[in-house]
Short mmCIF file of C-alpha atoms in Angstrom, two decimals:
data_model
loop_
_atom_site.label_atom_id
_atom_site.label_comp_id
_atom_site.label_asym_id
_atom_site.label_seq_id
_atom_site.Cartn_x
_atom_site.Cartn_y
_atom_site.Cartn_z
CA MET A 1 41.45 -19.06 -43.19
CA PRO A 2 42.14 -18.05 -39.62
CA GLY A 3 40.88 -14.43 -38.43
CA LEU A 4 39.43 -14.59 -41.93
CA THR A 5 36.49 -11.06 -40.02
CA ALA A 6 33.35 -9.81 -43.26
CA ARG A 7 35.88 -7.15 -43.50
CA ASP A 8 38.40 -9.24 -45.37
CA LEU A 9 35.64 -10.55 -47.62
CA ALA A 10 34.63 -7.01 -48.71
CA ALA A 11 38.09 -5.62 -49.08
CA VAL A 12 38.96 -8.87 -50.90
CA HIS A 13 35.80 -8.30 -53.14
CA ARG A 14 36.92 -3.50 -53.12
CA LEU A 15 33.94 -2.93 -51.27
CA GLU A 16 34.16 -0.20 -50.90
CA PHE A 17 32.61 3.17 -51.97
CA PRO A 18 32.74 3.88 -54.98
CA PHE A 19 33.30 0.97 -56.39
CA TRP A 20 30.84 -1.68 -55.05
CA LEU A 21 28.42 1.51 -56.93
CA ASN A 22 30.39 1.07 -60.20
CA THR A 23 30.17 -2.88 -60.70
CA LEU A 24 26.30 -2.71 -59.88
CA CYS A 25 25.72 0.38 -62.35
CA GLN A 26 27.96 -2.21 -64.81
CA ALA A 27 25.71 -4.99 -64.36
CA LEU A 28 22.84 -3.49 -65.48
CA PHE A 29 23.59 -1.27 -68.26
CA GLY A 30 22.81 -3.87 -71.03
CA ALA A 31 19.26 -4.77 -69.38
CA CYS A 32 18.88 -0.96 -69.10
CA PHE A 33 19.64 -0.08 -72.86
CA ALA A 34 17.18 -3.03 -74.07
CA VAL A 35 13.83 -2.95 -72.14
CA THR A 36 11.48 -0.54 -73.61
CA ALA A 37 10.66 -0.19 -70.14
CA PRO A 38 11.42 0.67 -66.60
CA ALA A 39 8.99 -2.25 -65.28
CA GLY A 40 11.09 -4.88 -67.71
CA MET A 41 14.19 -5.35 -65.45
CA LEU A 42 11.84 -6.67 -63.43
CA ALA A 43 11.56 -9.91 -64.97
CA VAL A 44 13.30 -12.54 -64.53
CA GLY A 45 15.96 -12.57 -67.35
CA PRO A 46 17.66 -9.10 -66.89
CA VAL A 47 17.57 -10.20 -62.65
CA LEU A 48 19.22 -13.89 -63.46
CA VAL A 49 21.85 -11.51 -66.05
CA VAL A 50 22.75 -8.01 -63.23
CA VAL A 51 23.04 -11.36 -60.31
CA ALA A 52 25.75 -12.61 -62.28
CA ASN A 53 27.54 -9.89 -63.32
CA VAL A 54 27.51 -8.51 -59.72
CA VAL A 55 29.29 -11.95 -59.18
CA LEU A 56 31.25 -12.38 -62.14
CA MET A 57 32.92 -9.20 -62.10
CA GLU A 58 33.31 -9.08 -57.99
CA ALA A 59 35.23 -12.86 -58.74
CA GLY A 60 37.51 -11.16 -61.00
CA LEU A 61 38.58 -8.50 -58.00
CA VAL A 62 38.46 -11.41 -55.60
CA LEU A 63 41.14 -13.28 -58.22
CA ASN A 64 42.66 -9.42 -59.28
CA SER A 65 43.42 -9.65 -55.25
CA VAL A 66 44.90 -13.15 -55.22
CA ALA A 67 47.21 -12.28 -58.27
CA ASP A 68 48.45 -8.18 -57.21
CA LEU A 69 48.86 -9.30 -53.38
CA ASP A 70 52.22 -8.85 -54.21
CA SER A 71 52.40 -5.49 -55.12
CA ASP A 72 50.05 -4.37 -52.83
CA ALA A 73 52.03 -5.48 -50.13
CA ARG A 74 54.45 -2.66 -51.29
CA HIS A 75 52.17 -0.23 -51.82
CA ALA A 76 51.44 1.84 -48.77
CA GLU A 77 47.87 2.20 -49.03
CA ARG A 78 47.07 -0.97 -49.94
CA GLY A 79 47.54 -2.34 -46.88
CA THR A 80 44.20 -3.14 -45.31
CA LEU A 81 43.86 -4.75 -48.71
CA ALA A 82 47.37 -6.83 -48.96
CA SER A 83 46.21 -7.25 -45.05
CA ALA A 84 43.17 -8.89 -45.94
CA THR A 85 44.62 -11.39 -48.96
CA ARG A 86 46.96 -12.81 -46.78
CA ARG A 87 44.72 -14.16 -43.55
CA LEU A 88 42.45 -15.31 -47.20
CA GLY A 89 45.50 -16.85 -48.49
CA ARG A 90 46.09 -17.37 -51.92
CA ARG A 91 44.68 -20.56 -52.33
CA ALA A 92 40.91 -19.80 -50.75
CA GLY A 93 40.67 -17.22 -52.87
CA LEU A 94 41.06 -19.07 -55.49
CA ARG A 95 38.76 -21.32 -54.49
CA LEU A 96 36.77 -18.07 -53.10
CA ALA A 97 37.07 -16.30 -56.75
CA THR A 98 36.20 -19.42 -58.90
CA ALA A 99 33.37 -20.28 -57.39
CA GLU A 100 31.59 -17.11 -57.78
CA PHE A 101 33.24 -17.99 -61.09
CA ALA A 102 30.70 -21.18 -61.70
CA LEU A 103 27.72 -18.90 -59.79
CA GLY A 104 27.89 -15.98 -61.78
CA PHE A 105 28.06 -18.21 -65.01
CA ALA A 106 25.54 -20.62 -63.96
CA LEU A 107 22.91 -17.79 -63.30
CA ALA A 108 24.17 -16.88 -67.13
CA VAL A 109 22.66 -19.66 -68.01
CA ALA A 110 19.92 -20.02 -66.66
CA ALA A 111 18.71 -16.49 -68.75
CA SER A 112 19.38 -18.60 -71.66
CA VAL A 113 17.98 -21.31 -70.70
CA HIS A 114 14.60 -18.85 -69.70
CA THR A 115 14.78 -17.04 -72.44
CA GLY A 116 16.11 -18.89 -75.24
CA HIS A 117 19.09 -16.36 -75.75
CA TRP A 118 22.91 -17.40 -75.51
CA LEU A 119 24.80 -15.04 -75.83
CA CYS A 120 24.10 -14.60 -72.48
CA ALA A 121 26.11 -17.84 -70.97
CA VAL A 122 28.78 -16.46 -74.02
CA ALA A 123 28.72 -13.66 -73.12
CA ALA A 124 29.34 -14.86 -69.11
CA ALA A 125 31.48 -16.77 -70.13
CA GLY A 126 33.91 -14.53 -71.96
CA THR A 127 33.77 -12.31 -69.48
CA VAL A 128 35.55 -14.98 -66.95
CA ALA A 129 37.80 -15.38 -69.68
CA ALA A 130 39.19 -11.98 -69.35
CA HIS A 131 39.34 -11.69 -65.91
CA VAL A 132 42.11 -14.97 -66.40
CA LEU A 133 43.53 -13.60 -69.04
CA TYR A 134 44.11 -10.88 -67.12
CA ASN A 135 45.24 -11.73 -64.23
CA VAL A 136 46.56 -15.25 -64.01
CA GLU A 137 50.36 -15.56 -65.89
CA PRO A 138 51.66 -16.63 -68.22
CA VAL A 139 49.16 -14.43 -69.81
CA ARG A 140 48.78 -12.41 -67.29
CA LEU A 141 47.94 -9.60 -69.82
CA LYS A 142 47.72 -6.80 -66.70
CA THR A 143 51.73 -6.50 -66.87
CA ARG A 144 50.95 -5.98 -70.65
CA GLY A 145 50.70 -2.21 -70.53
CA LEU A 146 47.35 -1.12 -72.86
CA PRO A 147 46.11 -4.06 -74.41
CA GLY A 148 45.65 -5.98 -70.60
CA ALA A 149 43.57 -2.52 -69.90
CA ALA A 150 41.36 -3.66 -72.61
CA VAL A 151 40.86 -6.94 -71.28
CA PHE A 152 40.39 -5.40 -68.77
CA ALA A 153 37.74 -3.00 -69.63
CA ALA A 154 35.70 -5.96 -71.80
CA GLY A 155 35.86 -8.22 -68.41
CA VAL A 156 34.12 -4.87 -67.21
CA VAL A 157 32.15 -3.09 -69.66
CA ALA A 158 31.43 -4.86 -72.88
CA LEU A 159 30.94 -8.54 -71.64
CA PRO A 160 28.38 -7.89 -69.25
CA CYS A 161 26.44 -5.16 -71.65
CA LEU A 162 26.25 -7.60 -73.65
CA THR A 163 25.86 -10.69 -70.66
CA ALA A 164 21.93 -8.45 -69.68
CA HIS A 165 21.36 -6.56 -73.14
CA ALA A 166 21.07 -10.54 -74.21
CA ALA A 167 18.85 -11.15 -71.30
CA VAL A 168 15.77 -9.21 -73.90
CA SER A 169 17.10 -8.75 -76.91
CA PRO A 170 19.61 -10.61 -78.89
CA THR A 171 20.20 -7.95 -81.16
CA VAL A 172 22.14 -5.10 -79.91
CA GLY A 173 21.33 -1.80 -82.44
CA THR A 174 23.82 0.33 -83.76
CA ALA A 175 23.56 3.50 -81.24
CA THR A 176 23.37 0.97 -78.00
CA ALA A 177 26.45 -0.24 -79.89
CA LEU A 178 27.75 2.67 -79.62
CA VAL A 179 27.37 2.76 -76.35
CA TYR A 180 28.75 0.27 -76.02
CA ALA A 181 32.19 1.01 -77.08
CA GLY A 182 32.61 4.00 -75.69
CA LEU A 183 31.76 3.72 -71.78
CA THR A 184 34.86 0.31 -72.72
CA LEU A 185 36.86 2.35 -74.26
CA LEU A 186 36.43 4.91 -71.18
CA ALA A 187 36.90 1.62 -68.64
CA ALA A 188 40.58 1.39 -70.13
CA GLY A 189 41.69 5.18 -70.09
CA ARG A 190 40.61 4.70 -66.14
CA VAL A 191 42.68 1.51 -65.73
CA VAL A 192 45.86 3.45 -66.63
CA TRP A 193 44.61 6.53 -65.03
CA TRP A 194 44.11 3.92 -62.05
CA SER A 195 47.55 2.74 -62.89
CA VAL A 196 49.46 6.32 -62.15
CA PRO A 197 49.22 5.92 -58.02
CA ASP A 198 50.08 2.03 -58.40
CA ARG A 199 53.66 2.25 -60.90
CA ALA A 200 56.41 2.72 -58.21
CA ALA A 201 54.79 -0.72 -56.20
CA ASP A 202 54.26 -2.57 -59.36
CA ALA A 203 58.03 -2.40 -60.80
CA ALA A 204 59.34 -2.95 -57.10
CA ALA A 205 56.71 -6.21 -57.97
CA GLY A 206 58.16 -6.41 -61.34
CA GLN A 207 54.65 -5.80 -63.46
CA ARG A 208 54.50 -4.14 -66.20
CA THR A 209 51.60 -1.82 -65.97
CA THR A 210 51.34 0.96 -68.43
CA SER A 211 52.46 3.43 -65.94
CA VAL A 212 55.44 1.66 -65.11
CA ARG A 213 56.14 1.09 -69.05
CA HIS A 214 56.18 4.46 -69.45
CA GLY A 215 55.61 6.58 -66.51
CA ALA A 216 52.97 8.49 -64.94
CA VAL A 217 52.72 11.36 -67.87
CA ARG A 218 53.33 9.61 -70.44
CA ALA A 219 50.67 6.52 -69.13
CA LEU A 220 48.39 9.16 -69.13
CA GLY A 221 49.12 10.79 -72.70
CA LEU A 222 48.43 7.77 -73.93
CA ALA A 223 45.18 7.07 -72.40
CA LEU A 224 44.34 10.44 -73.60
CA PRO A 225 42.77 9.22 -77.08
CA VAL A 226 41.52 6.41 -75.44
CA LEU A 227 39.34 8.94 -73.04
CA VAL A 228 38.26 10.92 -76.32
CA ALA A 229 38.10 8.09 -78.56
CA GLY A 230 35.60 6.72 -75.95
CA LEU A 231 33.60 10.24 -75.02
CA THR A 232 33.03 10.92 -78.58
CA CYS A 233 31.12 7.08 -79.53
CA LEU A 234 29.54 7.45 -76.41
CA THR A 235 27.70 11.30 -76.87
CA TRP A 236 27.68 9.62 -80.38
CA GLY A 237 25.07 7.43 -79.23
CA LEU A 238 22.96 8.63 -76.43
CA TRP A 239 22.45 11.01 -78.72
CA TRP A 240 21.77 8.69 -81.63
CA TYR A 241 19.67 6.60 -78.66
CA GLY A 242 17.71 9.57 -77.52
CA GLY A 243 15.05 10.55 -81.02
CA PRO A 244 14.55 13.90 -80.45
CA ALA A 245 15.70 14.33 -76.96
CA GLY A 246 19.07 13.38 -78.17
CA PRO A 247 21.13 16.33 -77.26
CA VAL A 248 19.62 16.10 -73.84
CA VAL A 249 20.04 12.72 -73.23
CA ALA A 250 23.78 13.15 -74.48
CA LEU A 251 23.92 15.83 -72.63
CA VAL A 252 23.15 14.18 -69.11
CA GLY A 253 24.49 10.63 -69.97
CA ALA A 254 27.91 12.42 -70.85
CA GLY A 255 28.41 14.94 -69.04
CA GLY A 256 29.57 13.01 -66.28
CA HIS A 257 32.09 11.09 -67.90
CA LEU A 258 33.35 15.00 -70.19
CA VAL A 259 34.84 15.87 -66.73
CA PHE A 260 36.29 12.75 -66.05
CA VAL A 261 38.75 13.48 -68.60
CA ALA A 262 39.03 16.41 -68.10
CA THR A 263 39.99 15.70 -64.32
CA VAL A 264 42.75 13.28 -65.75
CA VAL A 265 44.58 16.28 -68.07
CA LEU A 266 44.80 18.44 -64.69
CA LEU A 267 45.73 15.17 -63.17
CA ALA A 268 48.52 14.74 -66.06
CA ARG A 269 49.92 18.77 -65.37
CA ARG A 270 50.24 18.21 -61.79
CA LEU A 271 52.53 15.21 -62.37
CA ALA A 272 54.72 17.22 -64.82
CA ALA A 273 55.19 19.53 -62.20
CA GLY A 274 55.97 16.63 -60.31
CA GLU A 275 53.23 16.47 -57.89
CA ARG A 276 52.53 12.65 -57.24
CA ALA A 277 49.04 10.94 -57.76
CA ARG A 278 47.55 8.75 -54.90
CA SER A 279 45.07 5.63 -55.11
CA THR A 280 43.16 7.61 -52.49
CA VAL A 281 42.61 10.98 -53.08
CA LEU A 282 42.13 10.41 -56.72
CA ARG A 283 38.83 7.28 -55.05
CA ARG A 284 37.44 9.51 -52.51
CA SER A 285 37.10 13.44 -54.77
CA VAL A 286 37.35 11.60 -58.53
CA MET A 287 35.72 8.33 -59.14
CA PRO A 288 33.15 9.35 -57.51
CA VAL A 289 32.45 11.82 -60.61
CA VAL A 290 32.96 8.54 -62.96
CA LEU A 291 30.32 6.60 -60.65
CA ALA A 292 27.35 9.97 -61.09
CA ALA A 293 28.39 9.90 -64.43
CA ASP A 294 27.24 5.64 -64.50
CA VAL A 295 24.60 6.58 -62.56
CA ALA A 296 23.38 9.33 -64.73
CA ILE A 297 23.47 6.49 -67.34
CA VAL A 298 21.50 4.16 -65.97
CA ALA A 299 19.29 6.67 -66.05
CA VAL A 300 18.65 8.09 -69.16
CA ALA A 301 18.67 4.86 -70.95
CA LEU A 302 16.01 3.36 -68.53
CA ALA A 303 13.83 6.68 -69.59
CA ALA A 304 14.49 6.96 -73.09
CA GLY A 305 14.14 3.70 -73.83
#
């Protein structure tokens, strides 16, 4: 790995604002909804699984950086990522991702041993499987349209939620399950949304993402029902979870995601009018909205629990 720098390692792990904070929130969700008081987050089990979730999701991003090198090299806004991945090298990148997957899974197993709840380890194994299926040939679900978006969302939301939740409780209540389902559907819709600025580069690299298959405007049209379903599940689950304070919990927890869905509608209209989507603009202007929404969910989960 000649010339590899700390900045390169940060790039292949996507440690740029706000993505690393989104990852942290996703790692926290399950434990936040399972504990009965904020202090419970400091117990051994939750700490182990939150760290495990972060490591597993970051490993998935390293694997994605390696798998997407051909596409990123063709993308005008991904030069830094592509250069960092080249300096790391495909073989070293795969070794790094494998080592991080092993570390994350070992932490989840340690949490299972500590708590006696083996769902931690099972869900963590599912997280690894989701990232491998999404990125690695011959399956490479990223190139299979909406099913790929669903699997990626499971690997960054649903399965990490179960991993962290199981460190506190082996069972998930109906209201909480609705919240996790809603967050997962919203993440699946965001995968499609995020693929829109990458359409030309993905097509040139032979990657048939949803936006390549259907075009940018139609892809967003396909994502919107998924996003609305996710927003509905999230709002319903938060309202139920909040008890007497349910309307306030739902408004605070789901409000930011409602704003995000509105930005998707606006983007579809701009694209239909001939404008171009840029990933840098989406990251800087829209992803902070998603981050604020995720932070709000962490806050209301701990406050209402």
